[in-house]
PDB file of C-alpha atoms in Angstrom:
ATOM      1  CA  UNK A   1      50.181 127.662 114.072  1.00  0.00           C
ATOM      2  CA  UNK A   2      51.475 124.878 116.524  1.00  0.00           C
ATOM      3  CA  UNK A   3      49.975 126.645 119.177  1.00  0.00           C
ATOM      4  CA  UNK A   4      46.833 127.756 117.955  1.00  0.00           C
ATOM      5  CA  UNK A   5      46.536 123.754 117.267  1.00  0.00           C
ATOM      6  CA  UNK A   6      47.455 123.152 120.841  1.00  0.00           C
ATOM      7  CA  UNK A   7      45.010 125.779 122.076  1.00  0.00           C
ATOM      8  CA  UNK A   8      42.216 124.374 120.006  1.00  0.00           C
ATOM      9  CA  UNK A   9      42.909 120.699 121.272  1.00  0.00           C
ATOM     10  CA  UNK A  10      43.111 121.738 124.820  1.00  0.00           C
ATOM     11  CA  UNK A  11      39.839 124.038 124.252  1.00  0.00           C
ATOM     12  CA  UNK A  12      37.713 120.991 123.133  1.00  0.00           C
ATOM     13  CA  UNK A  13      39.053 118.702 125.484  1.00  0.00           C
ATOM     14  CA  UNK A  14      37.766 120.886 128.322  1.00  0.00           C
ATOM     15  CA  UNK A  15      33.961 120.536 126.383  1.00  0.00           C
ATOM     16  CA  UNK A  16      33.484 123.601 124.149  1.00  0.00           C
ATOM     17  CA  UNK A  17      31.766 123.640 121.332  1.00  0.00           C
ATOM     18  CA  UNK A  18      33.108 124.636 118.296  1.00  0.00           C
ATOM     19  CA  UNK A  19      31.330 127.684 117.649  1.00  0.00           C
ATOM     20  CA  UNK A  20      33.028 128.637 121.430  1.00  0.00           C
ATOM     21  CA  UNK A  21      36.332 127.940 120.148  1.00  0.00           C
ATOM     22  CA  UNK A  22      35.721 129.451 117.356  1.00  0.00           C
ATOM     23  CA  UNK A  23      34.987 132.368 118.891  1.00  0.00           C
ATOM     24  CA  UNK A  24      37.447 132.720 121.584  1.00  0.00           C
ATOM     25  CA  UNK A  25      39.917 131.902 118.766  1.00  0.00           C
ATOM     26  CA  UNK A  26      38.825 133.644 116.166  1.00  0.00           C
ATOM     27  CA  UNK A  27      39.244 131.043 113.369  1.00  0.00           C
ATOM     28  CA  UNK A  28      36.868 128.701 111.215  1.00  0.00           C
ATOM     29  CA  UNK A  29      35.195 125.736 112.026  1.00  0.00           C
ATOM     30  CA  UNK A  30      37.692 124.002 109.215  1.00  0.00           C
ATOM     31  CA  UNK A  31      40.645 125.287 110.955  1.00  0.00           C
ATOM     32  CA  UNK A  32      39.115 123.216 114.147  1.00  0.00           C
ATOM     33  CA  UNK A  33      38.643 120.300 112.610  1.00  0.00           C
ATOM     34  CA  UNK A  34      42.320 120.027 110.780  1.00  0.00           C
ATOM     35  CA  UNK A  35      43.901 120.747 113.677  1.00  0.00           C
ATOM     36  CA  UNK A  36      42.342 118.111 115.806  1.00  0.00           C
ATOM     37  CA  UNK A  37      42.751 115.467 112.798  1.00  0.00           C
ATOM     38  CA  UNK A  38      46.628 116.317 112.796  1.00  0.00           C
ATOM     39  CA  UNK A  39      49.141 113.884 113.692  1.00  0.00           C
ATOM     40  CA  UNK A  40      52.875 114.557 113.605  1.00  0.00           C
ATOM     41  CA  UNK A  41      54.783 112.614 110.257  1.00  0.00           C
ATOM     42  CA  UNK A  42      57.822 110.863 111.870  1.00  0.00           C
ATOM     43  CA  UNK A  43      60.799 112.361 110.106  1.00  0.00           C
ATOM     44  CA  UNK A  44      62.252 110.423 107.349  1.00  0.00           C
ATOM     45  CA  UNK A  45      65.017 111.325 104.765  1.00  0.00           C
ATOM     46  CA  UNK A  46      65.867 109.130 101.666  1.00  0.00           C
ATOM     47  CA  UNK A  47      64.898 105.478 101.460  1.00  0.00           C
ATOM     48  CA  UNK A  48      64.972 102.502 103.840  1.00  0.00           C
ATOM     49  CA  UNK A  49      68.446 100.811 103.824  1.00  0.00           C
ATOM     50  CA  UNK A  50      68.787  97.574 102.317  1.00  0.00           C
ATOM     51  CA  UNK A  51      70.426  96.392 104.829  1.00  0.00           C
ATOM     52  CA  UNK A  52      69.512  95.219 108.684  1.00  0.00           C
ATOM     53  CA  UNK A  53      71.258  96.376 111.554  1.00  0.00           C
ATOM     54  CA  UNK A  54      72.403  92.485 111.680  1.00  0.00           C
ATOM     55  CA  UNK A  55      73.315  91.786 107.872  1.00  0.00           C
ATOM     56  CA  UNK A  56      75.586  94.894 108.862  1.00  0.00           C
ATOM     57  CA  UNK A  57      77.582  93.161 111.473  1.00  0.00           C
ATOM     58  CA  UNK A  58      77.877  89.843 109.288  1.00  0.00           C
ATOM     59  CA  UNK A  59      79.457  91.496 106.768  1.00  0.00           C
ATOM     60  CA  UNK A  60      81.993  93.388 108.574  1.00  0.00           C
ATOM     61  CA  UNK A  61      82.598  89.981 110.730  1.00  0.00           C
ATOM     62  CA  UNK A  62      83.085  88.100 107.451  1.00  0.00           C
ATOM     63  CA  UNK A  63      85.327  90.646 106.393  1.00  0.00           C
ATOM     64  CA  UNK A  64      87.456  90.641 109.519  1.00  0.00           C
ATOM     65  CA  UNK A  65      88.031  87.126 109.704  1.00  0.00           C
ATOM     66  CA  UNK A  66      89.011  87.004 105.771  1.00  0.00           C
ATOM     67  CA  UNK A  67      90.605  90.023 104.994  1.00  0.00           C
ATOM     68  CA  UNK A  68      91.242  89.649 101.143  1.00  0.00           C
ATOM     69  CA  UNK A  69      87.890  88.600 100.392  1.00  0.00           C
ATOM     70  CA  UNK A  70      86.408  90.566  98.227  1.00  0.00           C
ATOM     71  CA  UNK A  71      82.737  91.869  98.351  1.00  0.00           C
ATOM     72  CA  UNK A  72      81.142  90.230  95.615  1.00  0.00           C
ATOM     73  CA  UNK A  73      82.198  86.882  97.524  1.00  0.00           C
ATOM     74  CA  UNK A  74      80.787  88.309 101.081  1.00  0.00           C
ATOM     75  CA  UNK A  75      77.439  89.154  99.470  1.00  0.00           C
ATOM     76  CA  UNK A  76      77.591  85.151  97.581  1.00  0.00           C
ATOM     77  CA  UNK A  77      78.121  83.514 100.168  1.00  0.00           C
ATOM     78  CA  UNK A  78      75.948  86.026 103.145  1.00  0.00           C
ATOM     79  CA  UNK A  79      73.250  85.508  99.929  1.00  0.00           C
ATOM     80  CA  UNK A  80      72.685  89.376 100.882  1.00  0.00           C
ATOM     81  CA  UNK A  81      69.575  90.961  98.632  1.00  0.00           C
ATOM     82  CA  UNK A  82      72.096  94.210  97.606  1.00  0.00           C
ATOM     83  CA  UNK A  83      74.529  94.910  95.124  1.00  0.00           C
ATOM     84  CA  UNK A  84      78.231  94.810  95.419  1.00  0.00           C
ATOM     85  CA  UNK A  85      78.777  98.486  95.928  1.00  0.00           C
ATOM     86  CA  UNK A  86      76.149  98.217  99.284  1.00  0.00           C
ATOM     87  CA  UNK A  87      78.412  95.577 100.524  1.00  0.00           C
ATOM     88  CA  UNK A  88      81.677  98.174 100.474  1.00  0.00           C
ATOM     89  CA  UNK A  89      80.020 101.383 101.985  1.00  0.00           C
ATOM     90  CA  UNK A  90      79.196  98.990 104.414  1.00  0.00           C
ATOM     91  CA  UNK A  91      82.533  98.161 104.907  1.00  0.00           C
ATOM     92  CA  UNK A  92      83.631 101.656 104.488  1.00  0.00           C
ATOM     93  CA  UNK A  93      81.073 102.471 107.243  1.00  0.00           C
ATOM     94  CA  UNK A  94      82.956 100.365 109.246  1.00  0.00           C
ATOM     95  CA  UNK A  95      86.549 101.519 108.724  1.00  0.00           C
ATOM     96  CA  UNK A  96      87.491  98.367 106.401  1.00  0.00           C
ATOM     97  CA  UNK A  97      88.385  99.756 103.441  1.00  0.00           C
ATOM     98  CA  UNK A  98      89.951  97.656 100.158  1.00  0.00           C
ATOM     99  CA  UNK A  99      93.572  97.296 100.367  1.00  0.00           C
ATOM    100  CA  UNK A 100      95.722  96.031  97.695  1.00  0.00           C
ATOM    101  CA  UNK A 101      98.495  93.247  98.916  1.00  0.00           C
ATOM    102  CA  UNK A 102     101.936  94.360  98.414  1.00  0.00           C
ATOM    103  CA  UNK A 103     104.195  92.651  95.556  1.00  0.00           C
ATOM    104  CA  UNK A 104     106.888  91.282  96.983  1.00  0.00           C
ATOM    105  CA  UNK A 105     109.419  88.771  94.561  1.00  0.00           C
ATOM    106  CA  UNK A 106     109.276  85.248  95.023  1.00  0.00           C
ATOM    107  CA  UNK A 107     112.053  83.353  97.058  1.00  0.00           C
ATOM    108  CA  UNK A 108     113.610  80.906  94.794  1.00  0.00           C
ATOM    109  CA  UNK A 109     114.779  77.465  96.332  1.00  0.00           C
ATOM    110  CA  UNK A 110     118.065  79.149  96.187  1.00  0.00           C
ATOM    111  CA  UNK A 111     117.229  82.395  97.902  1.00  0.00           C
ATOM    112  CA  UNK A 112     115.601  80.451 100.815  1.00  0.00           C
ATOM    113  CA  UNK A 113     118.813  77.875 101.076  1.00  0.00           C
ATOM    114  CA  UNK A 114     121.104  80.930 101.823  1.00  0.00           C
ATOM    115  CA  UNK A 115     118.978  82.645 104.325  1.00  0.00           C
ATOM    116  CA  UNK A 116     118.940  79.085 106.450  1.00  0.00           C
ATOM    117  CA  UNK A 117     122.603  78.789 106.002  1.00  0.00           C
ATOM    118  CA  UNK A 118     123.090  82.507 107.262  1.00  0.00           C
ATOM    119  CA  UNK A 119     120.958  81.956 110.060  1.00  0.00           C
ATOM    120  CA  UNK A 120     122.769  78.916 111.011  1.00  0.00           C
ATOM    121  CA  UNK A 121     125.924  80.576 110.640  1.00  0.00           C
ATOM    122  CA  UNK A 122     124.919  83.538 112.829  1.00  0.00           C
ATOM    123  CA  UNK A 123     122.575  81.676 115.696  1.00  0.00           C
ATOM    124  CA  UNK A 124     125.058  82.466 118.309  1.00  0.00           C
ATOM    125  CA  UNK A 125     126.089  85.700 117.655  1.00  0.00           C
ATOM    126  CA  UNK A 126     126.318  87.986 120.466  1.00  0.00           C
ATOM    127  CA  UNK A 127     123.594  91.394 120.179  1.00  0.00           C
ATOM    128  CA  UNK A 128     126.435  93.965 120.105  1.00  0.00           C
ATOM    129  CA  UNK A 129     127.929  92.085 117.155  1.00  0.00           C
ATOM    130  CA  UNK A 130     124.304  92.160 115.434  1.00  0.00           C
ATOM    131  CA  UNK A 131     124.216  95.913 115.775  1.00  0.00           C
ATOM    132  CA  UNK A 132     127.475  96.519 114.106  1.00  0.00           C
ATOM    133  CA  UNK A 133     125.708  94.791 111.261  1.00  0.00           C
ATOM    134  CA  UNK A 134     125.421  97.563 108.036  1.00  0.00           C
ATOM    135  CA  UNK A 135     121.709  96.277 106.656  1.00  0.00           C
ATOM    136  CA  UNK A 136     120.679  97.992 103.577  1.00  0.00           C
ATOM    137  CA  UNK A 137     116.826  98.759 104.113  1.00  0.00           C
ATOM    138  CA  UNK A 138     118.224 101.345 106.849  1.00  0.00           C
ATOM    139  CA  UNK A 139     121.066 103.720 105.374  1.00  0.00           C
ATOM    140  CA  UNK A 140     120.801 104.881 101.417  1.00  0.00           C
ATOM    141  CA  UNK A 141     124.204 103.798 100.273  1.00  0.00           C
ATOM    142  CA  UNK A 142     126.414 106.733  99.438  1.00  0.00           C
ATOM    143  CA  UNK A 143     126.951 107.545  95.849  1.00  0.00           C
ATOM    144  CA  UNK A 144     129.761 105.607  93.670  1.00  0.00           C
ATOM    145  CA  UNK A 145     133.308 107.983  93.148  1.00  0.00           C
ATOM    146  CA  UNK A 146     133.411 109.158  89.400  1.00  0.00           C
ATOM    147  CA  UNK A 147     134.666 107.086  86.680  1.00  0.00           C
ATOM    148  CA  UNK A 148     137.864 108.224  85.498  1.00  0.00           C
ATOM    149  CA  UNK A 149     136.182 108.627  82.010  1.00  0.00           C
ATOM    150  CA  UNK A 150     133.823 111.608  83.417  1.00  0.00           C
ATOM    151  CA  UNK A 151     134.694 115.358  83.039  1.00  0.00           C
ATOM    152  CA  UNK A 152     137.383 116.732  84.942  1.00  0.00           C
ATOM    153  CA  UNK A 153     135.623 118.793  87.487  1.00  0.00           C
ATOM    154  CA  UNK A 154     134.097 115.995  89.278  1.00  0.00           C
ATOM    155  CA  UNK A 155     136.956 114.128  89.610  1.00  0.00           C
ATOM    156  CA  UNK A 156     139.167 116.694  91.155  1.00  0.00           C
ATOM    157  CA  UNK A 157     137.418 115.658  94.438  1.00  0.00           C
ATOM    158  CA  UNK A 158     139.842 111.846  94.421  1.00  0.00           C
ATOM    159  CA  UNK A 159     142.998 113.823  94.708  1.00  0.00           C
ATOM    160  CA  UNK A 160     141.821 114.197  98.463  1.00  0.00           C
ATOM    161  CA  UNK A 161     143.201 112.219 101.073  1.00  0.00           C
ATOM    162  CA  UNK A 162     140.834 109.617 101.716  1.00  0.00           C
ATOM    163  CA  UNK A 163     140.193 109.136 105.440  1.00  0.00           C
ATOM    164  CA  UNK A 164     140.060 105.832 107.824  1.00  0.00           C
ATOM    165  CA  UNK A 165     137.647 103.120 106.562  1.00  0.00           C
ATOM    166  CA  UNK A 166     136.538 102.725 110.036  1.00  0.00           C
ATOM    167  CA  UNK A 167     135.374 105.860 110.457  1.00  0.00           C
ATOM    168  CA  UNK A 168     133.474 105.651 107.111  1.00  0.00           C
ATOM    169  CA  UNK A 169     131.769 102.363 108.268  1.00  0.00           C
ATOM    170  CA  UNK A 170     131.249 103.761 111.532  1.00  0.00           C
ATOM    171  CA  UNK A 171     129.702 107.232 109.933  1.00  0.00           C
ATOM    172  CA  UNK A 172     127.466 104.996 107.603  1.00  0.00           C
ATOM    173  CA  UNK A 173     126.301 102.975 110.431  1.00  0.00           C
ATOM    174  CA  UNK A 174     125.358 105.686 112.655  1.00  0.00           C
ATOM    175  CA  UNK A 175     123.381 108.058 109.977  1.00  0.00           C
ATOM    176  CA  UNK A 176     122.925 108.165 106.647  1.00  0.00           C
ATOM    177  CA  UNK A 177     121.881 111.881 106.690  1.00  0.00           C
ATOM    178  CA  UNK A 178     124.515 114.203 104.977  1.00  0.00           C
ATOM    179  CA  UNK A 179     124.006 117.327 107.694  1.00  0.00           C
ATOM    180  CA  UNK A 180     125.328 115.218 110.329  1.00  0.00           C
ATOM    181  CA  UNK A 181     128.123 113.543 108.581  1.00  0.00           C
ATOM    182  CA  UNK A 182     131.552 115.539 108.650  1.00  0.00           C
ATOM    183  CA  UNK A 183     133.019 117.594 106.114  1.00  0.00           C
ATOM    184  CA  UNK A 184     136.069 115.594 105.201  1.00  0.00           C
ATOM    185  CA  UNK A 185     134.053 111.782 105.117  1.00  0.00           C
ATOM    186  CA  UNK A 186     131.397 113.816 103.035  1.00  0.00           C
ATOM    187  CA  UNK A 187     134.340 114.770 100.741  1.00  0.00           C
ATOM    188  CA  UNK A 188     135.047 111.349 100.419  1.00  0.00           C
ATOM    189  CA  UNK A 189     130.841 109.994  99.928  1.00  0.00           C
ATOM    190  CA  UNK A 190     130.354 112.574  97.031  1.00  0.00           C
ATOM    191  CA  UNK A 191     133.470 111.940  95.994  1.00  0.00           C
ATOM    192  CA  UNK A 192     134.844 115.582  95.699  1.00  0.00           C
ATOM    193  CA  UNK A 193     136.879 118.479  97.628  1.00  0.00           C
ATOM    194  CA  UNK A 194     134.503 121.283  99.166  1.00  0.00           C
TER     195      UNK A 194
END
């Protein structure tokens, strides 16, 4: 069809007549006519968006420069014609997507007094002495020994000789994976003979 149309255009642009293109063709004289009225549709899928190229990049700005704002706020104060959910694919188009602040405790007036006086205390401490340091958000502490009230077969593991509490410190320090610890100080950390 597309190039019959093409054929017929060219054909009368040259001068024939229709009943010559019509004939040379073979076609009707309606077939003529549509195709020289025919005009390509630009292609469009779905509905305009809402939103401008511009309102776009306000919105992510605003949302860069105030990261806990939420969206009903950006489209308040942008005084943006769309709805809350446009605002966040928006955002989502634009790899900001909501995050939720983490809950962390509150430092009491206490809690912030001893962390100044540590700090104090510690200024001039030298950086090997700082990595001999045992912190607890990087080893999982080893589990307690057994009560002596708990049954017997977990508590046959204390009549083991308990070795150096250097080396224990030293073993904690290092990892705090059980593969690489050695048998006898893992003897002593479950707190039973193997």
């Amino acid at each position: 069809m597309h190039l019959k149309r093409t054929l017929i255009k060219k054909l009368i642009g040259e001068g024939k007549t229709y009943k010559e293109v019509q004939k040379i063709i073979g076609c009707s004289a309606k077939m003529i006519s549509n195709a020289l009225k025919w005009r390509a549709k630009p292609e469009r899928r779905g509905r305009k968006r809402k939103t401008t190229i511009k309102m776009d990049r306000r919105i992510t700005r605003m949302a860069k420069a105030q990261p806990m704002i939420s969206s009903r706020m950006i489209k308040d104060s942008l005084e943006l014609p769309v709805s809350t959910v446009t605002v966040r694919r928006r955002l989502c188009e634009a790899n900001l997507f909501s995050r939720i602040p983490r809950k962390v405790p509150l430092l009491k007036k206490r809690h912030v007094q001893k962390r100044l006086q540590f700090a104090k205390e510690h200024i001039n401490w030298p950086k090997e002495k700082w990595r001999n340091i045992l912190w607890t958000d990087e080893i999982t502490p080893p589990p307690l020994p057994p009560s002596p009230n708990s049954s017997s077969s977990l508590s046959s593991g204390l009549d083991a000789p308990l070795p150096p509490l250097d080396s224990v410190l030293q073993l904690l320090r290092s990892s705090s994976k059980p593969s690489s610890i050695p048998k006898e100080s893992r003897r002593f950390l479950d707190g039973r003979s193997t």
